[in-house]
Amino acid sequence: MASSSVIFRFLAEPTDVNFGGKVHGGVVMKWIDQAGYACAAGWSGHYCVTVSVAGVKFSRPILVGQIVEVEAKIAHTGKTSMQIFIQVRCGDPKTQNLVETNHCVISFVAMDETGYPVAVPEFKAVTDEDKKLENYAIKMKQIAIETENLLDKV
């Protein structure tokens, strides 16, 4: 049975910080990609590759010693692609009160053993939250495509 979500939880470590003493944005992007991959591979049953990341905005820093939660949920599927909603939260490990630091939609394509795209199971949004995330993911996918098309026009 394919799972439509994964949650990673861990502590931010001293090796994760930048010169300003906050967790480096690149480290957060690595966590996003890893959680997204785990979700996409679990849903599709195949190796998956990252296609794009849309709508990343860092709204608050993550500090060393805070607990970090990276949640990845299937939000929409195409024939071979999956749009995964990622939400990153952090907080004091003693209270477990977590606040959002950022969210985004990351797109993956499932691949077969020879490196060609392969069909993925269809995701059906059932709950109101699932439908809201699916609409958001579809819009972010369209924005990513439109943005890429701008490059062709330059």
Backbone as numpy.savetxt, mean C-alpha at the origin, in Angstrom:
# Nx Ny Nz CAx CAy CAz Cx Cy Cz
-7.87 -20.27 0.65 -8.71 -19.09 0.65 -7.82 -17.84 0.65
-8.00 -16.98 -0.34 -7.20 -15.76 -0.45 -7.62 -14.75 0.60
-6.64 -14.08 1.16 -6.90 -13.04 2.15 -6.87 -11.69 1.45
-7.79 -10.81 1.81 -7.85 -9.49 1.17 -7.09 -8.42 1.93
-6.44 -8.79 3.06 -5.69 -7.78 3.81 -4.57 -8.41 4.62
-3.58 -7.57 4.93 -2.50 -7.96 5.84 -2.18 -6.76 6.73
-1.68 -7.05 7.92 -1.24 -6.01 8.82 0.15 -6.36 9.33
1.09 -5.44 9.16 2.43 -5.57 9.72 2.47 -4.66 10.95
3.02 -5.16 12.06 3.21 -4.34 13.26 4.62 -4.57 13.77
5.31 -3.48 14.09 6.69 -3.56 14.55 7.06 -2.23 15.19
8.23 -2.18 15.79 8.73 -0.95 16.39 9.68 -0.23 15.44
9.56 1.09 15.36 10.50 1.89 14.58 11.85 1.85 15.28
12.90 1.55 14.54 14.23 1.34 15.11 15.17 2.51 14.81
16.24 2.63 15.59 17.20 3.72 15.34 17.79 3.70 13.93
17.90 2.54 13.32 18.45 2.46 11.96 17.48 2.99 10.90
16.22 3.28 11.29 15.20 3.75 10.35 15.17 5.27 10.19
15.95 6.01 11.01 15.79 7.46 11.04 16.71 8.20 10.08
16.28 9.42 9.74 17.08 10.31 8.90 17.88 11.26 9.79
18.52 12.24 9.19 19.35 13.17 9.96 18.53 14.06 10.89
17.23 14.16 10.64 16.36 14.96 11.50 15.82 14.19 12.69
16.17 12.91 12.79 15.73 12.10 13.92 14.37 11.46 13.75
13.76 11.60 12.58 12.46 10.99 12.30 12.68 9.82 11.34
11.72 8.88 11.30 11.85 7.77 10.36 11.88 8.33 8.93
12.84 7.89 8.17 13.06 8.33 6.81 11.87 7.95 5.92
11.46 8.89 5.06 10.34 8.62 4.14 10.58 7.41 3.25
11.83 7.20 2.85 12.16 6.04 2.03 11.95 4.73 2.76
12.19 4.74 4.06 11.95 3.55 4.88 10.45 3.26 4.93
9.66 4.31 5.11 8.20 4.14 5.13 7.72 3.60 3.78
8.28 4.11 2.68 7.90 3.61 1.36 8.27 2.13 1.20
9.39 1.72 1.78 9.77 0.31 1.75 8.73 -0.53 2.48
8.30 -0.06 3.67 7.28 -0.79 4.42 5.98 -0.88 3.63
5.62 0.21 2.96 4.39 0.23 2.15 4.49 -0.81 1.04
5.63 -0.84 0.36 5.82 -1.79 -0.74 5.79 -3.23 -0.23
6.42 -3.49 0.91 6.43 -4.84 1.46 5.04 -5.31 1.86
4.29 -4.46 2.56 2.93 -4.84 2.96 2.04 -5.00 1.74
2.20 -4.10 0.77 1.42 -4.21 -0.47 1.72 -5.49 -1.21
3.01 -5.85 -1.30 3.38 -7.11 -1.96 2.76 -8.31 -1.24
2.86 -8.33 0.08 2.31 -9.47 0.84 0.81 -9.60 0.59
0.12 -8.48 0.53 -1.32 -8.50 0.28 -1.61 -8.97 -1.15
-0.90 -8.41 -2.13 -1.13 -8.76 -3.54 -0.80 -10.23 -3.81
0.32 -10.70 -3.29 0.71 -12.10 -3.50 -0.27 -13.04 -2.81
-0.71 -12.66 -1.62 -1.69 -13.48 -0.91 -3.03 -13.55 -1.62
-3.44 -12.45 -2.20 -4.72 -12.41 -2.92 -4.64 -13.19 -4.23
-3.55 -12.96 -4.97 -3.46 -13.54 -6.33 -2.87 -14.94 -6.36
-2.05 -15.27 -5.35 -1.36 -16.56 -5.38 -0.18 -16.57 -6.33
0.30 -15.38 -6.73 1.39 -15.26 -7.69 2.41 -14.23 -7.21
3.60 -14.30 -7.81 4.58 -13.25 -7.64 3.97 -11.99 -8.24
4.20 -10.84 -7.62 3.62 -9.59 -8.10 4.70 -8.52 -8.18
4.51 -7.58 -9.10 5.43 -6.46 -9.24 4.68 -5.16 -9.02
5.39 -4.20 -8.43 4.82 -2.88 -8.19 4.76 -2.12 -9.51
3.60 -1.50 -9.77 3.43 -0.70 -10.98 3.48 0.79 -10.65
2.77 1.18 -9.61 2.76 2.60 -9.24 2.30 2.77 -7.81
2.62 3.94 -7.27 2.13 4.34 -5.96 1.49 5.71 -6.16
0.24 5.85 -5.71 -0.48 7.10 -5.95 -0.95 7.71 -4.63
-0.84 9.02 -4.56 -1.43 9.77 -3.46 -0.71 9.68 -2.13
0.61 9.51 -2.15 1.35 9.44 -0.89 1.54 10.86 -0.36
1.12 11.07 0.86 1.36 12.33 1.54 1.69 12.00 2.99
2.81 12.51 3.46 3.23 12.26 4.83 2.64 13.36 5.71
1.75 12.99 6.62 1.06 13.99 7.43 1.63 14.15 8.84
2.39 13.17 9.31 3.04 13.29 10.62 4.22 12.35 10.68
5.24 12.69 11.47 6.44 11.85 11.53 6.23 10.61 12.40
7.08 9.63 12.15 7.17 8.43 12.98 8.49 8.54 13.74
8.43 8.31 15.04 9.60 8.45 15.90 10.16 7.09 16.29
11.45 7.05 16.57 12.09 5.82 17.05 11.37 5.35 18.31
11.12 4.06 18.37 10.46 3.47 19.54 8.96 3.40 19.44
8.38 4.12 18.47 6.93 4.02 18.31 6.56 2.70 17.65
5.37 2.23 17.98 4.86 1.06 17.27 4.32 1.55 15.94
4.59 0.80 14.90 4.15 1.14 13.55 3.24 0.03 13.06
2.14 0.43 12.46 1.21 -0.53 11.86 1.04 -0.14 10.40
1.29 -1.08 9.50 1.09 -0.88 8.08 0.02 -1.87 7.64
-1.14 -1.33 7.28 -2.26 -2.18 6.87 -2.47 -2.06 5.37
-2.54 -3.20 4.70 -2.75 -3.26 3.26 -4.05 -4.02 2.99
-4.93 -3.41 2.17 -6.22 -4.03 1.84 -6.44 -3.97 0.33
-6.91 -5.06 -0.23 -7.33 -5.02 -1.62 -8.49 -4.04 -1.71
-8.38 -3.09 -2.63 -9.44 -2.10 -2.80 -10.14 -2.26 -4.15
-9.40 -2.78 -5.15 -9.97 -2.93 -6.50 -9.09 -3.89 -7.28
-9.69 -4.65 -8.16 -8.92 -5.51 -9.05 -9.34 -5.27 -10.49
-8.36 -5.40 -11.37 -8.61 -5.43 -12.81 -8.39 -6.85 -13.28
-8.06 -7.01 -14.53 -7.82 -8.36 -15.06 -6.56 -8.97 -14.44
-5.47 -8.20 -14.44 -4.20 -8.71 -13.91 -3.65 -7.81 -12.80
-4.33 -6.70 -12.54 -3.81 -5.73 -11.57 -4.64 -5.70 -10.30
-4.00 -5.20 -9.25 -4.66 -5.03 -7.95 -4.28 -3.66 -7.42
-5.27 -2.90 -7.01 -5.03 -1.63 -6.34 -5.23 -1.89 -4.85
-4.20 -1.58 -4.10 -4.19 -1.90 -2.67 -4.11 -0.60 -1.88
-5.06 -0.43 -0.96 -5.07 0.73 -0.09 -4.16 0.43 1.08
-3.20 1.32 1.32 -2.26 1.16 2.42 -2.48 2.31 3.40
-2.57 1.96 4.67 -2.66 2.97 5.73 -1.54 2.69 6.73
-0.76 3.73 7.03 0.32 3.63 7.99 -0.10 4.41 9.23
0.05 3.77 10.39 -0.27 4.41 11.67 0.90 4.20 12.62
0.99 5.07 13.62 2.03 4.89 14.64 1.52 5.42 15.97
2.23 5.03 17.04 1.87 5.52 18.36 2.74 4.92 19.44
2.39 5.24 20.66 3.11 4.76 21.83 2.79 3.28 22.04
3.80 2.42 22.11 3.53 0.99 22.28 2.85 0.66 23.62
2.98 1.53 24.61 2.36 1.27 25.92 0.85 1.48 25.89
0.39 2.44 25.09 -1.04 2.73 25.05 -1.73 2.08 23.85
-0.96 1.77 22.79 -1.49 1.21 21.55 -2.48 2.17 20.87
-2.44 3.45 21.24 -3.27 4.46 20.60 -2.54 4.92 19.34
-3.01 4.50 18.17 -2.32 4.77 16.92 -3.01 5.88 16.14
-2.21 6.70 15.47 -2.72 7.76 14.60 -2.13 7.57 13.20
-2.88 8.00 12.20 -2.41 7.84 10.82 -1.26 8.79 10.53
-0.23 8.24 9.87 0.88 9.07 9.40 0.76 9.32 7.90
0.24 8.35 7.18 -0.01 8.51 5.75 -0.82 7.34 5.21
-1.32 7.55 4.00 -2.00 6.47 3.28 -1.74 6.67 1.78
-2.00 5.63 1.01 -1.81 5.70 -0.44 -2.47 4.49 -1.09
-2.45 4.49 -2.40 -2.89 3.33 -3.17 -1.69 2.87 -3.98
-1.36 1.60 -3.84 -0.24 1.02 -4.57 -0.79 -0.05 -5.51
-0.34 -0.02 -6.75 -0.83 -0.96 -7.76 0.22 -2.03 -8.04
-0.25 -3.26 -8.11 0.59 -4.41 -8.42 -0.01 -5.17 -9.59
0.85 -5.86 -10.34 0.41 -6.78 -11.38 0.95 -8.16 -11.02
0.08 -9.17 -11.13 0.48 -10.56 -10.88 1.19 -11.11 -12.11
2.26 -11.88 -11.86 3.07 -12.41 -12.96 3.16 -13.93 -12.87
3.26 -14.57 -14.05 3.49 -16.01 -14.05 4.99 -16.28 -13.96
5.38 -17.55 -14.03 6.78 -17.94 -13.86 7.68 -17.41 -14.97
7.09 -17.06 -16.12 7.90 -16.56 -17.24 7.89 -15.04 -17.32
7.24 -14.38 -16.37 7.25 -12.92 -16.33 6.13 -12.23 -17.09
5.09 -12.98 -17.43 3.95 -12.38 -18.11 2.79 -12.18 -17.13
2.01 -11.12 -17.35 0.86 -10.89 -16.47 -0.12 -12.06 -16.50
-0.72 -12.30 -15.34 -1.67 -13.39 -15.20 -2.93 -12.86 -14.50
-4.06 -13.44 -14.81 -5.34 -13.00 -14.24 -5.36 -13.17 -12.72
-6.04 -12.24 -12.06 -6.19 -12.29 -10.60 -7.66 -12.49 -10.25
-7.94 -13.05 -9.07 -9.33 -13.19 -8.65 -9.99 -11.81 -8.51
-11.25 -11.74 -8.84 -11.98 -10.48 -8.74 -12.29 -10.15 -7.28
-12.09 -8.90 -6.92 -12.48 -8.42 -5.60 -13.84 -7.76 -5.72
-14.74 -8.13 -4.82 -16.07 -7.54 -4.80 -16.25 -6.75 -3.51
-16.41 -5.45 -3.65 -16.63 -4.59 -2.49 -18.03 -4.86 -1.95
-18.11 -5.16 -0.65 -19.39 -5.49 -0.03 -19.81 -4.41 0.96
-18.92 -4.08 1.88 -19.28 -3.12 2.91 -19.19 -1.70 2.36
-19.78 -0.76 3.07 -19.71 0.65 2.67 -18.25 1.11 2.64
-17.46 0.67 3.63 -16.04 1.05 3.65 -15.31 0.48 2.44
-15.58 -0.78 2.10 -14.96 -1.39 0.92 -15.32 -0.61 -0.35
-16.57 -0.22 -0.47 -17.02 0.53 -1.65 -16.35 1.90 -1.72
-16.22 2.55 -0.58 -15.55 3.85 -0.52 -14.09 3.71 -0.94
-13.39 2.69 -0.41 -11.99 2.47 -0.77 -11.85 2.09 -2.24
-12.79 1.31 -2.76 -12.73 0.93 -4.17 -12.87 2.16 -5.06
-13.83 3.03 -4.76 -14.00 4.25 -5.54 -12.74 5.12 -5.49
-12.16 5.23 -4.30 -10.92 6.00 -4.13 -9.80 5.37 -4.97
-9.65 4.05 -4.90 -8.59 3.35 -5.64 -8.76 3.51 -7.14
-9.99 3.43 -7.62 -10.24 3.60 -9.06 -9.85 5.02 -9.48
-10.23 6.01 -8.68 -9.89 7.40 -9.00 -8.37 7.60 -8.98
-7.68 7.04 -7.99 -6.22 7.18 -7.92 -5.56 6.48 -9.12
-6.11 5.35 -9.55 -5.58 4.66 -10.72 -5.73 5.54 -11.96
-6.90 6.18 -12.10 -7.13 7.08 -13.24 -6.17 8.27 -13.21
-5.96 8.82 -12.01 -5.04 9.95 -11.88 -3.62 9.53 -12.26
-3.20 8.34 -11.84 -1.86 7.84 -12.18 -1.72 7.68 -13.69
-2.75 7.18 -14.35 -2.71 7.01 -15.81 -2.67 8.37 -16.50
-3.50 9.30 -16.05 -3.50 10.65 -16.63 -2.16 11.34 -16.43
-1.58 11.19 -15.26 -0.28 11.80 -14.97 0.78 11.24 -15.90
0.79 9.94 -16.10 1.77 9.31 -16.99 1.56 9.79 -18.43
0.32 9.96 -18.83 0.04 10.44 -20.19 0.54 11.86 -20.41
0.63 12.66 -19.36 1.18 14.02 -19.48 2.61 13.99 -19.98
3.37 12.99 -19.52 4.76 12.88 -19.95 4.86 12.67 -21.46
3.92 11.91 -22.02 3.92 11.67 -23.45 3.67 12.93 -24.26
3.00 13.91 -23.63 2.64 15.14 -24.33 3.70 16.22 -24.23
4.72 15.99 -23.40 5.78 17.00 -23.22 6.76 16.97 -24.36
